Coordinates of N, CA and C in Angstrom, one line a residue:
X172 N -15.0 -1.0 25.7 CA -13.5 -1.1 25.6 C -12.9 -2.2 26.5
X173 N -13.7 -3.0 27.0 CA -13.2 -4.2 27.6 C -11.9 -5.2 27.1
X174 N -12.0 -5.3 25.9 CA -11.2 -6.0 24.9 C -10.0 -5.1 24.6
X175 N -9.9 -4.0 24.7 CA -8.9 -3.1 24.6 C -8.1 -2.5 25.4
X176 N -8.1 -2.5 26.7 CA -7.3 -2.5 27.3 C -8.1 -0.8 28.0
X177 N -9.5 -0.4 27.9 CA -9.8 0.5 27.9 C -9.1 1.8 27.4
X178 N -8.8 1.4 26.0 CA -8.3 2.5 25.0 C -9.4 2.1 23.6
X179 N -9.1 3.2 23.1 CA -9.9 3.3 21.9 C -9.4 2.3 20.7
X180 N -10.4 1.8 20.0 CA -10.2 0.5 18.8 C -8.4 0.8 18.0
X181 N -8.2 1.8 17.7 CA -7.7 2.8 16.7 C -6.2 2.6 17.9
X182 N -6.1 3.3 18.9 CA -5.1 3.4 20.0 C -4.3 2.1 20.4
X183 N -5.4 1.2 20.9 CA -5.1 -0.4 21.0 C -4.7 -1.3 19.7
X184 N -5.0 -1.4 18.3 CA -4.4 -1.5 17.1 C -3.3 -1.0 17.5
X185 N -2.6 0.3 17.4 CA -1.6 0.9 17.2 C -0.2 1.0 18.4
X186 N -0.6 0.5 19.4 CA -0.1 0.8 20.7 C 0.3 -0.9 21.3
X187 N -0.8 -1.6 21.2 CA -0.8 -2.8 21.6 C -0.3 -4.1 20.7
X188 N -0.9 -3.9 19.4 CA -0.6 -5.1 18.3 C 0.1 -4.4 17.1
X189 N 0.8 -3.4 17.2 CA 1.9 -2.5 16.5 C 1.4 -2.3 14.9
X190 N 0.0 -2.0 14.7 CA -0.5 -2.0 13.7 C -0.4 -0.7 13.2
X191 N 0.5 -0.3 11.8 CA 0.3 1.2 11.3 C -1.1 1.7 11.1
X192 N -1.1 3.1 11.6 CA -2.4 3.5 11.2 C -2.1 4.6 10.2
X193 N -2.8 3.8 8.5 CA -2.4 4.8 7.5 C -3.9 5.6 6.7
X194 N -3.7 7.0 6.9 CA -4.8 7.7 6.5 C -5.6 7.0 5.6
X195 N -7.1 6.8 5.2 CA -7.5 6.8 3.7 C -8.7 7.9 4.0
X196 N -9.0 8.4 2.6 CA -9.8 9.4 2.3 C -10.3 9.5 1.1
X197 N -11.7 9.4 0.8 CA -12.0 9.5 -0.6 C -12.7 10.9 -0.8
X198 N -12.1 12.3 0.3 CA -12.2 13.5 -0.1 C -13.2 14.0 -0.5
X199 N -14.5 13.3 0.0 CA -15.6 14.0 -0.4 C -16.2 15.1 0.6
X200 N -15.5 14.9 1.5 CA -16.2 15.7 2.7 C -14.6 16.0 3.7
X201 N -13.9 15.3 4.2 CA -12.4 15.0 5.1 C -11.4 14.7 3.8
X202 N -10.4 15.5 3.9 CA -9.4 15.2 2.9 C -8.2 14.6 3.5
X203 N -7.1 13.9 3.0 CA -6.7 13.2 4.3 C -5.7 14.0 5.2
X204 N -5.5 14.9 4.9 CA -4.6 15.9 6.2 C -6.5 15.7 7.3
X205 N -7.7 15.6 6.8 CA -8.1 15.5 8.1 C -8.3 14.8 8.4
X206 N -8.3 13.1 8.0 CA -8.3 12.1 8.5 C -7.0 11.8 9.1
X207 N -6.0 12.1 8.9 CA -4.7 12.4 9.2 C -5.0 12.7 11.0
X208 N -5.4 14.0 10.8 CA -6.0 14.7 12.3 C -7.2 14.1 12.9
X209 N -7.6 13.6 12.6 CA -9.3 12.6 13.3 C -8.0 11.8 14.1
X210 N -6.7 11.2 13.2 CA -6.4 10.2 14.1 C -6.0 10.8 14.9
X211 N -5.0 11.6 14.9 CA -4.4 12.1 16.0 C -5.2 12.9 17.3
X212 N -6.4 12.9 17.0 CA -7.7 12.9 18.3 C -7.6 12.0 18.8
X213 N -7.2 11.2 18.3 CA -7.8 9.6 19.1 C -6.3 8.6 19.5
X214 N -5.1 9.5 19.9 CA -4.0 9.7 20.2 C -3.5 8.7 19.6
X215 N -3.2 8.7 18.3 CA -1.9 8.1 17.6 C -1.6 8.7 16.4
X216 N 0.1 8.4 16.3 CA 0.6 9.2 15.1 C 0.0 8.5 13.8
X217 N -0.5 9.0 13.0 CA -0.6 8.7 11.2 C 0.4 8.3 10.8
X218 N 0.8 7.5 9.9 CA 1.5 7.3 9.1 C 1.5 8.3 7.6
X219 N 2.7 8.1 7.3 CA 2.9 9.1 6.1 C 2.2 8.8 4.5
X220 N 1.4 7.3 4.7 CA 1.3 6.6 3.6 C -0.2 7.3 2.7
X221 N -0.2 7.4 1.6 CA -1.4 7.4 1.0 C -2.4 6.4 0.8
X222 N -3.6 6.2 1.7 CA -3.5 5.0 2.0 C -5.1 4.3 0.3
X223 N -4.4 5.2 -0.6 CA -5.7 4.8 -2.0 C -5.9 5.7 -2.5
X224 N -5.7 6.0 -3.6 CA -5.8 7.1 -4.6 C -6.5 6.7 -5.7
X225 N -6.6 7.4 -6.6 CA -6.9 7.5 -8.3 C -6.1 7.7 -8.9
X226 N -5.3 6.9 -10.0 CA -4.0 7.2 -10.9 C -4.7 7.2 -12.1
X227 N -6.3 6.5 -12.3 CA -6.7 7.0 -13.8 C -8.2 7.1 -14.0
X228 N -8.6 7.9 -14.9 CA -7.3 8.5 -15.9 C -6.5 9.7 -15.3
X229 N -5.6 10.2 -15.8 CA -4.4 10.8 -15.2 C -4.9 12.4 -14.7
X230 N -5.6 12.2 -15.6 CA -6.3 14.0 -15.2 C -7.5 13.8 -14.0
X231 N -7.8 13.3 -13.2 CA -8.8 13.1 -12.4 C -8.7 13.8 -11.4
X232 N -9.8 14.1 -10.5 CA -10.3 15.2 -9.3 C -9.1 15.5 -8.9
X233 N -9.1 14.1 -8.0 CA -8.6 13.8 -7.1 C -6.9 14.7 -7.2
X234 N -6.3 14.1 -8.5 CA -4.8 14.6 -8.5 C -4.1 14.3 -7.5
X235 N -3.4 12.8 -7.8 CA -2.1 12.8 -6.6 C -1.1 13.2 -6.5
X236 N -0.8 14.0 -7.3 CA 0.6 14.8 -7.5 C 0.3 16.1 -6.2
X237 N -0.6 15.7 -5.7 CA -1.0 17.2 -4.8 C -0.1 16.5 -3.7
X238 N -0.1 15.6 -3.3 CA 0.4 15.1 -2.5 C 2.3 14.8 -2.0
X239 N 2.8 15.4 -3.1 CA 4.0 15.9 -2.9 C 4.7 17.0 -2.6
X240 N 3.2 18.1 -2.0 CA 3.9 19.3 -1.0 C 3.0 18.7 0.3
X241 N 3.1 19.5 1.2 CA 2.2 19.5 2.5 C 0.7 19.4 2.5
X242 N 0.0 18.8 2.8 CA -1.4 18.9 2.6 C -2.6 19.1 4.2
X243 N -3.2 20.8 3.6 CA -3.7 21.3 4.9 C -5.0 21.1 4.4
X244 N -5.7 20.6 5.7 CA -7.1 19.7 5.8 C -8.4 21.1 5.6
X245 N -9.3 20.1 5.2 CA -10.4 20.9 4.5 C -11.4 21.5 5.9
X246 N -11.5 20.2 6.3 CA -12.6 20.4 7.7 C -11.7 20.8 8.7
X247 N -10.5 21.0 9.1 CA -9.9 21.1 9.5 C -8.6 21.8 9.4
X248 N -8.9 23.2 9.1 CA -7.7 23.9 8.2 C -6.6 24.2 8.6
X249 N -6.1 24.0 10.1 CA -4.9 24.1 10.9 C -4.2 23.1 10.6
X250 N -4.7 21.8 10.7 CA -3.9 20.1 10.4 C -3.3 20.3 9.2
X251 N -2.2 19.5 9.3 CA -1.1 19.7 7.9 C -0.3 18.1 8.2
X252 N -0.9 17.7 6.9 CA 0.2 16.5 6.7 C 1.0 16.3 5.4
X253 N 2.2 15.6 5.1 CA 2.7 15.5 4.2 C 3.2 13.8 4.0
X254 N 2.6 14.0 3.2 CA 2.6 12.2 2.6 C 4.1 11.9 2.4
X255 N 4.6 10.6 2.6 CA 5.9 10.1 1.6 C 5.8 8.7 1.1
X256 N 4.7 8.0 1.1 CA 4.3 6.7 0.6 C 3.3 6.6 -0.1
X257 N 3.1 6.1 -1.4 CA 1.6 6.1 -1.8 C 1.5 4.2 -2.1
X258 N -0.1 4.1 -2.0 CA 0.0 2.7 -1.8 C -1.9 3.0 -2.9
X259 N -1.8 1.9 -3.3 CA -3.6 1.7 -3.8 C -3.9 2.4 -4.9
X260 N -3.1 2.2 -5.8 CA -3.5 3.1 -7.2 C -4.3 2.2 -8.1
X261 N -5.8 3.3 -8.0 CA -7.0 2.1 -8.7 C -8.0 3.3 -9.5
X262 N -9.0 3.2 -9.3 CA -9.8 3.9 -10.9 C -11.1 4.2 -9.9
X263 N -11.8 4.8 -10.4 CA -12.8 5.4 -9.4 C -13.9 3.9 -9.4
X264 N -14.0 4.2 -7.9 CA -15.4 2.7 -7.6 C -14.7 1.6 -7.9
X265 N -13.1 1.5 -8.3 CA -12.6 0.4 -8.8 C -13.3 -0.7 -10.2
X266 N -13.5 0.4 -11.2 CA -14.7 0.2 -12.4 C -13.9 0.1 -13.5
X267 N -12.4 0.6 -13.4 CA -11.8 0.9 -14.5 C -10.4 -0.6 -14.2
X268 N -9.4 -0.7 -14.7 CA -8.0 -0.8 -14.6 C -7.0 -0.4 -13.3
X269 N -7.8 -1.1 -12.1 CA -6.7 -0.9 -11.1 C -5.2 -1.1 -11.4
X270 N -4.2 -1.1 -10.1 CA -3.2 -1.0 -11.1 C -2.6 -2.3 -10.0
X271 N -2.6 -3.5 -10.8 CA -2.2 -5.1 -9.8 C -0.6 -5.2 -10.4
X272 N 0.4 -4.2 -9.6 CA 1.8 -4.1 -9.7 C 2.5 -4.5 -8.1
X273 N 3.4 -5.7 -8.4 CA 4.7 -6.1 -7.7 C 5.9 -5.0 -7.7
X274 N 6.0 -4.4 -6.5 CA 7.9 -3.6 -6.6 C 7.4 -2.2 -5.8
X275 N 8.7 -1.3 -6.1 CA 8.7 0.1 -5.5 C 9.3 0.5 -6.4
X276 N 8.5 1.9 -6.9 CA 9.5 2.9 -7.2 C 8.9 4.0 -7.3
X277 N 9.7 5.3 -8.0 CA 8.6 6.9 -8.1 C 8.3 7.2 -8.9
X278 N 7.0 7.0 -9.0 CA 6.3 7.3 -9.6 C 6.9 8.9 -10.8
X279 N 6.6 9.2 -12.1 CA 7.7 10.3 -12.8 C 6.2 11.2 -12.7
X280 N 5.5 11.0 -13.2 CA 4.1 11.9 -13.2 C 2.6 11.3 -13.3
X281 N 1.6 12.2 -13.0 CA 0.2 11.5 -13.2 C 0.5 10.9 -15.2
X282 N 0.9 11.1 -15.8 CA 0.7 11.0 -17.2 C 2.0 9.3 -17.4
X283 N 2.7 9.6 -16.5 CA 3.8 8.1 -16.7 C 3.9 7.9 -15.2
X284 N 2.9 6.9 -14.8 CA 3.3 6.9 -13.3 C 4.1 5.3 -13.3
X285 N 4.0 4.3 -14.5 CA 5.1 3.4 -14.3 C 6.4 3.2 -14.6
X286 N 6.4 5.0 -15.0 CA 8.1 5.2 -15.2 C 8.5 6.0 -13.6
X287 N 9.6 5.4 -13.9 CA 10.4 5.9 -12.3 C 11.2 6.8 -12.6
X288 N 11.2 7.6 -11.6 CA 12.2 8.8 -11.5 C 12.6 9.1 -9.9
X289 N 13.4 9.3 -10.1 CA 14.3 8.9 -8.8 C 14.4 10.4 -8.2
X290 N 14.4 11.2 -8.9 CA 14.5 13.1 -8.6 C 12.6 13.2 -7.9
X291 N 11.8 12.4 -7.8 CA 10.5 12.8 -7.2 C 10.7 12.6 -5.8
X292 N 9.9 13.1 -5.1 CA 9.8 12.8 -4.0 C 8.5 11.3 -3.1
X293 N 7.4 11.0 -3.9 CA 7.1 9.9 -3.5 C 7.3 8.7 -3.7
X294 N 7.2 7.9 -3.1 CA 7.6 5.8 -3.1 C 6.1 5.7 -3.6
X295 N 5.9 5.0 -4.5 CA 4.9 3.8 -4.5 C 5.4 2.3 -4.2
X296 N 4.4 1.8 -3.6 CA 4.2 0.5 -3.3 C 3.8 -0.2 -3.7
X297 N 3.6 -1.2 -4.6 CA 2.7 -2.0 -4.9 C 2.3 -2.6 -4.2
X298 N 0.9 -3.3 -4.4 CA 0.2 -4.0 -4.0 C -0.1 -5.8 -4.6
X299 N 0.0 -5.7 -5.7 CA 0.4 -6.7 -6.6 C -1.5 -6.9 -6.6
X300 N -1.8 -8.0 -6.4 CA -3.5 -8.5 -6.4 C -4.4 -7.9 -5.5
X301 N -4.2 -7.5 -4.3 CA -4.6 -7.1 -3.3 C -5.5 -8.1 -2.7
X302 N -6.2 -8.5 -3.2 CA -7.6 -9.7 -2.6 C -7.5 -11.0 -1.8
X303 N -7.7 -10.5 -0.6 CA -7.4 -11.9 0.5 C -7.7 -13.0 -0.2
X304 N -8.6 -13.3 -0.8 CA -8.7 -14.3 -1.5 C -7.5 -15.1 -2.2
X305 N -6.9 -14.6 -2.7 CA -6.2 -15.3 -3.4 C -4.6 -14.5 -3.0
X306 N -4.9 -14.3 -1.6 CA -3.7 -14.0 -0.4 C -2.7 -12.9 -1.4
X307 N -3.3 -11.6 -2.0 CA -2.9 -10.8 -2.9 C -2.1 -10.9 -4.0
X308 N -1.7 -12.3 -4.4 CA -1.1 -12.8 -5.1 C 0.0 -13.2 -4.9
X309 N 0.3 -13.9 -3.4 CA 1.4 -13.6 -2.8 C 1.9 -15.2 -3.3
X310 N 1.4 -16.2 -3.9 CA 1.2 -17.5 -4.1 C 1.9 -17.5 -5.3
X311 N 1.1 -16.6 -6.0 CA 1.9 -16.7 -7.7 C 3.3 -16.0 -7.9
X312 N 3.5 -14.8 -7.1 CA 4.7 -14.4 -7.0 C 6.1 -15.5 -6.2
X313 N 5.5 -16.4 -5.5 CA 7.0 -17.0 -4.7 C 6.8 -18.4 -6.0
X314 N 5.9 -18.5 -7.0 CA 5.9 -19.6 -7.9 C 6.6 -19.3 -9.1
X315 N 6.5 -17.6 -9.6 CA 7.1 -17.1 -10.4 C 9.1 -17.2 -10.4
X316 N 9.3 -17.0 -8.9 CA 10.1 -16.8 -8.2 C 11.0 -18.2 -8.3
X317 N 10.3 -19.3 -8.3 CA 10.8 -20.6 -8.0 C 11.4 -20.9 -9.3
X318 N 10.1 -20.3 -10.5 CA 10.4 -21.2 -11.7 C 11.5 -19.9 -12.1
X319 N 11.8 -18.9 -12.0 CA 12.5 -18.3 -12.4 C 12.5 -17.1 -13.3
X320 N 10.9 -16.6 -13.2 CA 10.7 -15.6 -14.3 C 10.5 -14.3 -13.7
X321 N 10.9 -14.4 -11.7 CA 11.7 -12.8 -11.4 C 13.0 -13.0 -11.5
X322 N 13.5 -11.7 -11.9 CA 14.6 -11.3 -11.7 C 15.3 -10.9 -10.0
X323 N 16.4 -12.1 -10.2 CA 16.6 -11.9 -9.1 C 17.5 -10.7 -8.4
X324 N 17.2 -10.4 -6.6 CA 17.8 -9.0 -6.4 C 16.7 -8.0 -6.2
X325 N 16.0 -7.9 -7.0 CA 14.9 -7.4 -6.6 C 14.0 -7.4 -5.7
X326 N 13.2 -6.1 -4.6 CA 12.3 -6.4 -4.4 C 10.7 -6.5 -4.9
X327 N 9.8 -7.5 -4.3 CA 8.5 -7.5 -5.1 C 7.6 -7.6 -3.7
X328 N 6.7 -7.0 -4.1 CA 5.7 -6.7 -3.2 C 4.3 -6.8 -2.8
X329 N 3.3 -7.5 -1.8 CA 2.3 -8.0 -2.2 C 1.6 -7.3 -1.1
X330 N -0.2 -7.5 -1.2 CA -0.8 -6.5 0.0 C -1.7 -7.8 -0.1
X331 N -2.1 -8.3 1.1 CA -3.4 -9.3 1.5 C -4.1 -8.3 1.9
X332 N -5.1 -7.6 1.4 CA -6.8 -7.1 1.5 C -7.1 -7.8 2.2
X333 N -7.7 -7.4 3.8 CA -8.6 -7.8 4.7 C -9.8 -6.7 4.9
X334 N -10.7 -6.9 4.2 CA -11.4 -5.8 5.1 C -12.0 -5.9 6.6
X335 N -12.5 -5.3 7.1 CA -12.7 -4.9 8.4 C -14.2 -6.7 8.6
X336 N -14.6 -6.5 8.0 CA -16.0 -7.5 8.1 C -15.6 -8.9 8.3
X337 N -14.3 -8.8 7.6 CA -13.6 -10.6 7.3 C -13.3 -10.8 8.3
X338 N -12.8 -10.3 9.7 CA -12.0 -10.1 10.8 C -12.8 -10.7 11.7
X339 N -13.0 -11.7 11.4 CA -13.8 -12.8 12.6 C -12.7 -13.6 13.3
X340 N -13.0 -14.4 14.3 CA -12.1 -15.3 15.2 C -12.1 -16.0 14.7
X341 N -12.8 -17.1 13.8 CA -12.5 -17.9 12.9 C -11.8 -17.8 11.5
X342 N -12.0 -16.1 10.9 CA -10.9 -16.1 9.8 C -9.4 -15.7 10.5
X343 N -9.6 -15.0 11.6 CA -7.9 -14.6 11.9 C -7.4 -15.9 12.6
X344 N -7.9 -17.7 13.0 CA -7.5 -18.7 13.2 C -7.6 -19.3 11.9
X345 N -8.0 -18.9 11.3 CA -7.9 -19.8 9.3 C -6.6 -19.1 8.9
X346 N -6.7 -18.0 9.1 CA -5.3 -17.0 8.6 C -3.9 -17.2 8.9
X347 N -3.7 -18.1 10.0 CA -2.9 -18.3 10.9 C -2.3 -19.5 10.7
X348 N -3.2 -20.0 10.6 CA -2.8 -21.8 10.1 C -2.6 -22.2 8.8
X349 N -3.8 -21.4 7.8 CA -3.8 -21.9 6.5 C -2.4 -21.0 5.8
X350 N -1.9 -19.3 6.5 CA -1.5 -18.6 5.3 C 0.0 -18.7 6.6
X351 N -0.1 -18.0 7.7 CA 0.9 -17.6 8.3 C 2.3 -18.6 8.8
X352 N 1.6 -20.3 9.1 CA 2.3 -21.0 9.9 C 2.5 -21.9 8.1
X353 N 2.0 -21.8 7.4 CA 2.4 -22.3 6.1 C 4.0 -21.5 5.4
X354 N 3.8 -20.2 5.6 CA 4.8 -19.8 5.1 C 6.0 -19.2 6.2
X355 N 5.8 -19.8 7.1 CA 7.2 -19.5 7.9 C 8.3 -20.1 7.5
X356 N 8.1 -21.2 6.5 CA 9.9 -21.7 5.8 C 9.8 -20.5 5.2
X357 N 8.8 -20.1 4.5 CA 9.7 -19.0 3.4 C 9.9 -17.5 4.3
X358 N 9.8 -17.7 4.9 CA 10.5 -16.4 6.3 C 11.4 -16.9 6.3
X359 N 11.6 -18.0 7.0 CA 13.3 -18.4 7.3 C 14.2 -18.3 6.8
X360 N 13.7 -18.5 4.9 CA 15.0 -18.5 4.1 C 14.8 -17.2 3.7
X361 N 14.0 -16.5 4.2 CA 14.1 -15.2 3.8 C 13.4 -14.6 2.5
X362 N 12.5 -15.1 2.2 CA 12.0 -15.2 1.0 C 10.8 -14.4 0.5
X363 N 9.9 -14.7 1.8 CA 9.1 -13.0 2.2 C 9.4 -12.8 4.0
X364 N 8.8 -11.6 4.0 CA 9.3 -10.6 4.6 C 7.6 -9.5 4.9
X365 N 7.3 -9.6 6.2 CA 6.1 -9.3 6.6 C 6.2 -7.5 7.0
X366 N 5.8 -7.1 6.6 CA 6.5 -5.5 7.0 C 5.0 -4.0 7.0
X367 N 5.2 -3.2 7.2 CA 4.1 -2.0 7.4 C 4.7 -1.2 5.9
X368 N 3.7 -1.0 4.9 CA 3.9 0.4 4.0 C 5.5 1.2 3.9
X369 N 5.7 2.0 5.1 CA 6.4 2.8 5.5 C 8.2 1.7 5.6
X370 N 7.6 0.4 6.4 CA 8.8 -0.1 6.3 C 9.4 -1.1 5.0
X371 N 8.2 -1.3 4.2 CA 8.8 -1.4 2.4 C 9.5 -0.8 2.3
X372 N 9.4 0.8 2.2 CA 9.5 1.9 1.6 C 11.2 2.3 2.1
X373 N 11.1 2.2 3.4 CA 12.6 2.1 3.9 C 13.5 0.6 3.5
X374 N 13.2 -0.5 3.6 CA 13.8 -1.6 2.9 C 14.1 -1.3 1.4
X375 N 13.3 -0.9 1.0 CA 13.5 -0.5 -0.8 C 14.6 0.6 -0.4
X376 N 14.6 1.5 -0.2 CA 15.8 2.6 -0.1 C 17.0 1.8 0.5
X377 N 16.8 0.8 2.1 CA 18.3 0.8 2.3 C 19.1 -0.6 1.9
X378 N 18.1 -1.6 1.9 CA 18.6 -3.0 1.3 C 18.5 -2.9 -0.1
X379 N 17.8 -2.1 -0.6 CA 18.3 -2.3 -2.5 C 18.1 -1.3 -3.0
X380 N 19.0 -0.6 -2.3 CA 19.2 1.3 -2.7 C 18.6 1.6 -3.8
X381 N 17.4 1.8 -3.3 CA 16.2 2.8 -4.3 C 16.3 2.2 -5.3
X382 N 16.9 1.2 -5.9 CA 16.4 0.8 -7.3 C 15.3 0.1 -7.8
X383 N 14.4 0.5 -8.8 CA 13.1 0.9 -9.3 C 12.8 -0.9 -9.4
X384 N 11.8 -1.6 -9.4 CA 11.3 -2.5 -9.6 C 9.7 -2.3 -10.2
X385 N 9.0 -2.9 -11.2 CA 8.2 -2.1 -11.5 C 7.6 -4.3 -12.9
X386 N 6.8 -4.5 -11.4 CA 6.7 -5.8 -11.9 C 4.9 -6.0 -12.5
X387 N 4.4 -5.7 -13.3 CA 3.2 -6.0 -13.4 C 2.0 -6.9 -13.7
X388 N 1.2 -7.4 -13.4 CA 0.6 -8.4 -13.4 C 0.4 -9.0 -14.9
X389 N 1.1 -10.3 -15.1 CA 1.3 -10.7 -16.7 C 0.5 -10.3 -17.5
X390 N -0.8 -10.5 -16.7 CA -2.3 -11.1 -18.2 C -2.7 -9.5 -18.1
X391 N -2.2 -8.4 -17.4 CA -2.7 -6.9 -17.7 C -1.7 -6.0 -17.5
X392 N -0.6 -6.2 -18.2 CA 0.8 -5.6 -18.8 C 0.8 -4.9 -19.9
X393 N 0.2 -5.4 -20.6 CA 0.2 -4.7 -21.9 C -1.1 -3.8 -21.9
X394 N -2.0 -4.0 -21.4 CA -3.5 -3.0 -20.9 C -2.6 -1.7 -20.3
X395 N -1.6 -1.8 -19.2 CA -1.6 -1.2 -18.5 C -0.4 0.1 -19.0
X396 N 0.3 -0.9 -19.5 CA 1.7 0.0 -20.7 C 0.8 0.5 -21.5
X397 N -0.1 -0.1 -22.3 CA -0.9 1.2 -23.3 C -1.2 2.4 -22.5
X398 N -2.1 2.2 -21.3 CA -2.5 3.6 -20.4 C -1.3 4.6 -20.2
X399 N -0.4 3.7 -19.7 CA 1.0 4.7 -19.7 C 2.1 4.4 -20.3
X400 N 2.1 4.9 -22.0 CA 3.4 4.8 -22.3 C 4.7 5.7 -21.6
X401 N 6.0 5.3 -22.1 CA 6.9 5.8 -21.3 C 7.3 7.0 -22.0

């Protein structure tokens, strides 16, 4: 723990470089009320976010509609957490029709989860491309944007995928130069906006009062409206 300030990896992330720490769980063994509580062993608060689910097909194990009461942990049957963000709606092993959507809104049911309803109680987030690679599509959205084919007023929303392996001193100095000090005009004019899950989620509610945005990736729009008609 030299590098940390002698706190734990998890504590220093969250304490020192203000990094949300948002449960994930693929519930085969820890469900996330207990990864929820693993964090809170290792002294920091969870975030409320779902941090990857399964949206299809709609009938699956998992069921994220569970996640709209309280959720008490398997390995851990005292812990109780209650989600209010869901983020990562993809297909098991990511084998099927992830779901590569720009915007926020709530989800109406597992059976129409790109129709919004405003009487639910969870936010989804999109993620839009997710893949550092191609900086989650955050490139094509401010190009979309330019030529004119978002609607303006809206928010749209993108996730850069890092996994843990990529996180060398030479990619977080590539990161910096190639992606971050490149797009500081478009901070300035406001144009994106660097933010945690949780603080989408509140931006979506109080700068564009909850209204639904529901932008999905061109070339698998119509793939993805067949899965869920409205």
């Amino acid at each position: 723990m030299q590098n940390t300030k002698g706190k734990n990896i998890v504590a220093y992330l969250y304490e020192d470089l203000g990094v949300s720490v948002d449960p994930h769980a693929h519930e085969t063994v820890y469900n996330y009320a207990d990864v929820a509580e693993l964090i809170r062993m290792l002294g920091v608060s969870p975030s409320r976010v779902v941090g990857g689910f399964l949206y299809y097909p709609p009938d699956n194990p998992q069921g994220w509609e569970k996640f709209r009461e309280p959720l008490k942990g398997s390995v851990y049957p005292s812990a109780v957490w209650k989600a209010e963000v869901l983020w990562g709606a993809s297909t098991y092993h990511h084998q099927g029709l992830d779901l590569h959507a720009s915007g926020v809104w709530k989800p109406k049911d597992r059976y129409h989860f790109i129709t919004h309803d405003p009487g639910q109680p969870l936010i989804y987030v999109g993620g839009y491309r997710r893949s550092a690679m191609i900086l989650g599509g955050l490139p094509e959205l401010v190009m979309y944007a330019e030529e004119g084919v978002l609607e303006a007023g809206k928010i749209y929303t993108v996730t850069v995928f890092v996994s843990q392996s990529m996180l060398t001193d030479d990619f977080i100095q590539a990161f910096e130069d190639y992606v971050l000090k490149p797009l500081k005009l478009y901070e300035e004019q406001g144009v994106v906006e660097w933010a945690t899950l949780e603080e989408v989620a509140e931006i979506w509610k109080t700068k564009f009062g909850g209204q639904p945005n529901i932008f999905i990736a061109l070339d698998e729009r119509e793939k993805i409206r067949e899965l869920f008609p409205p």
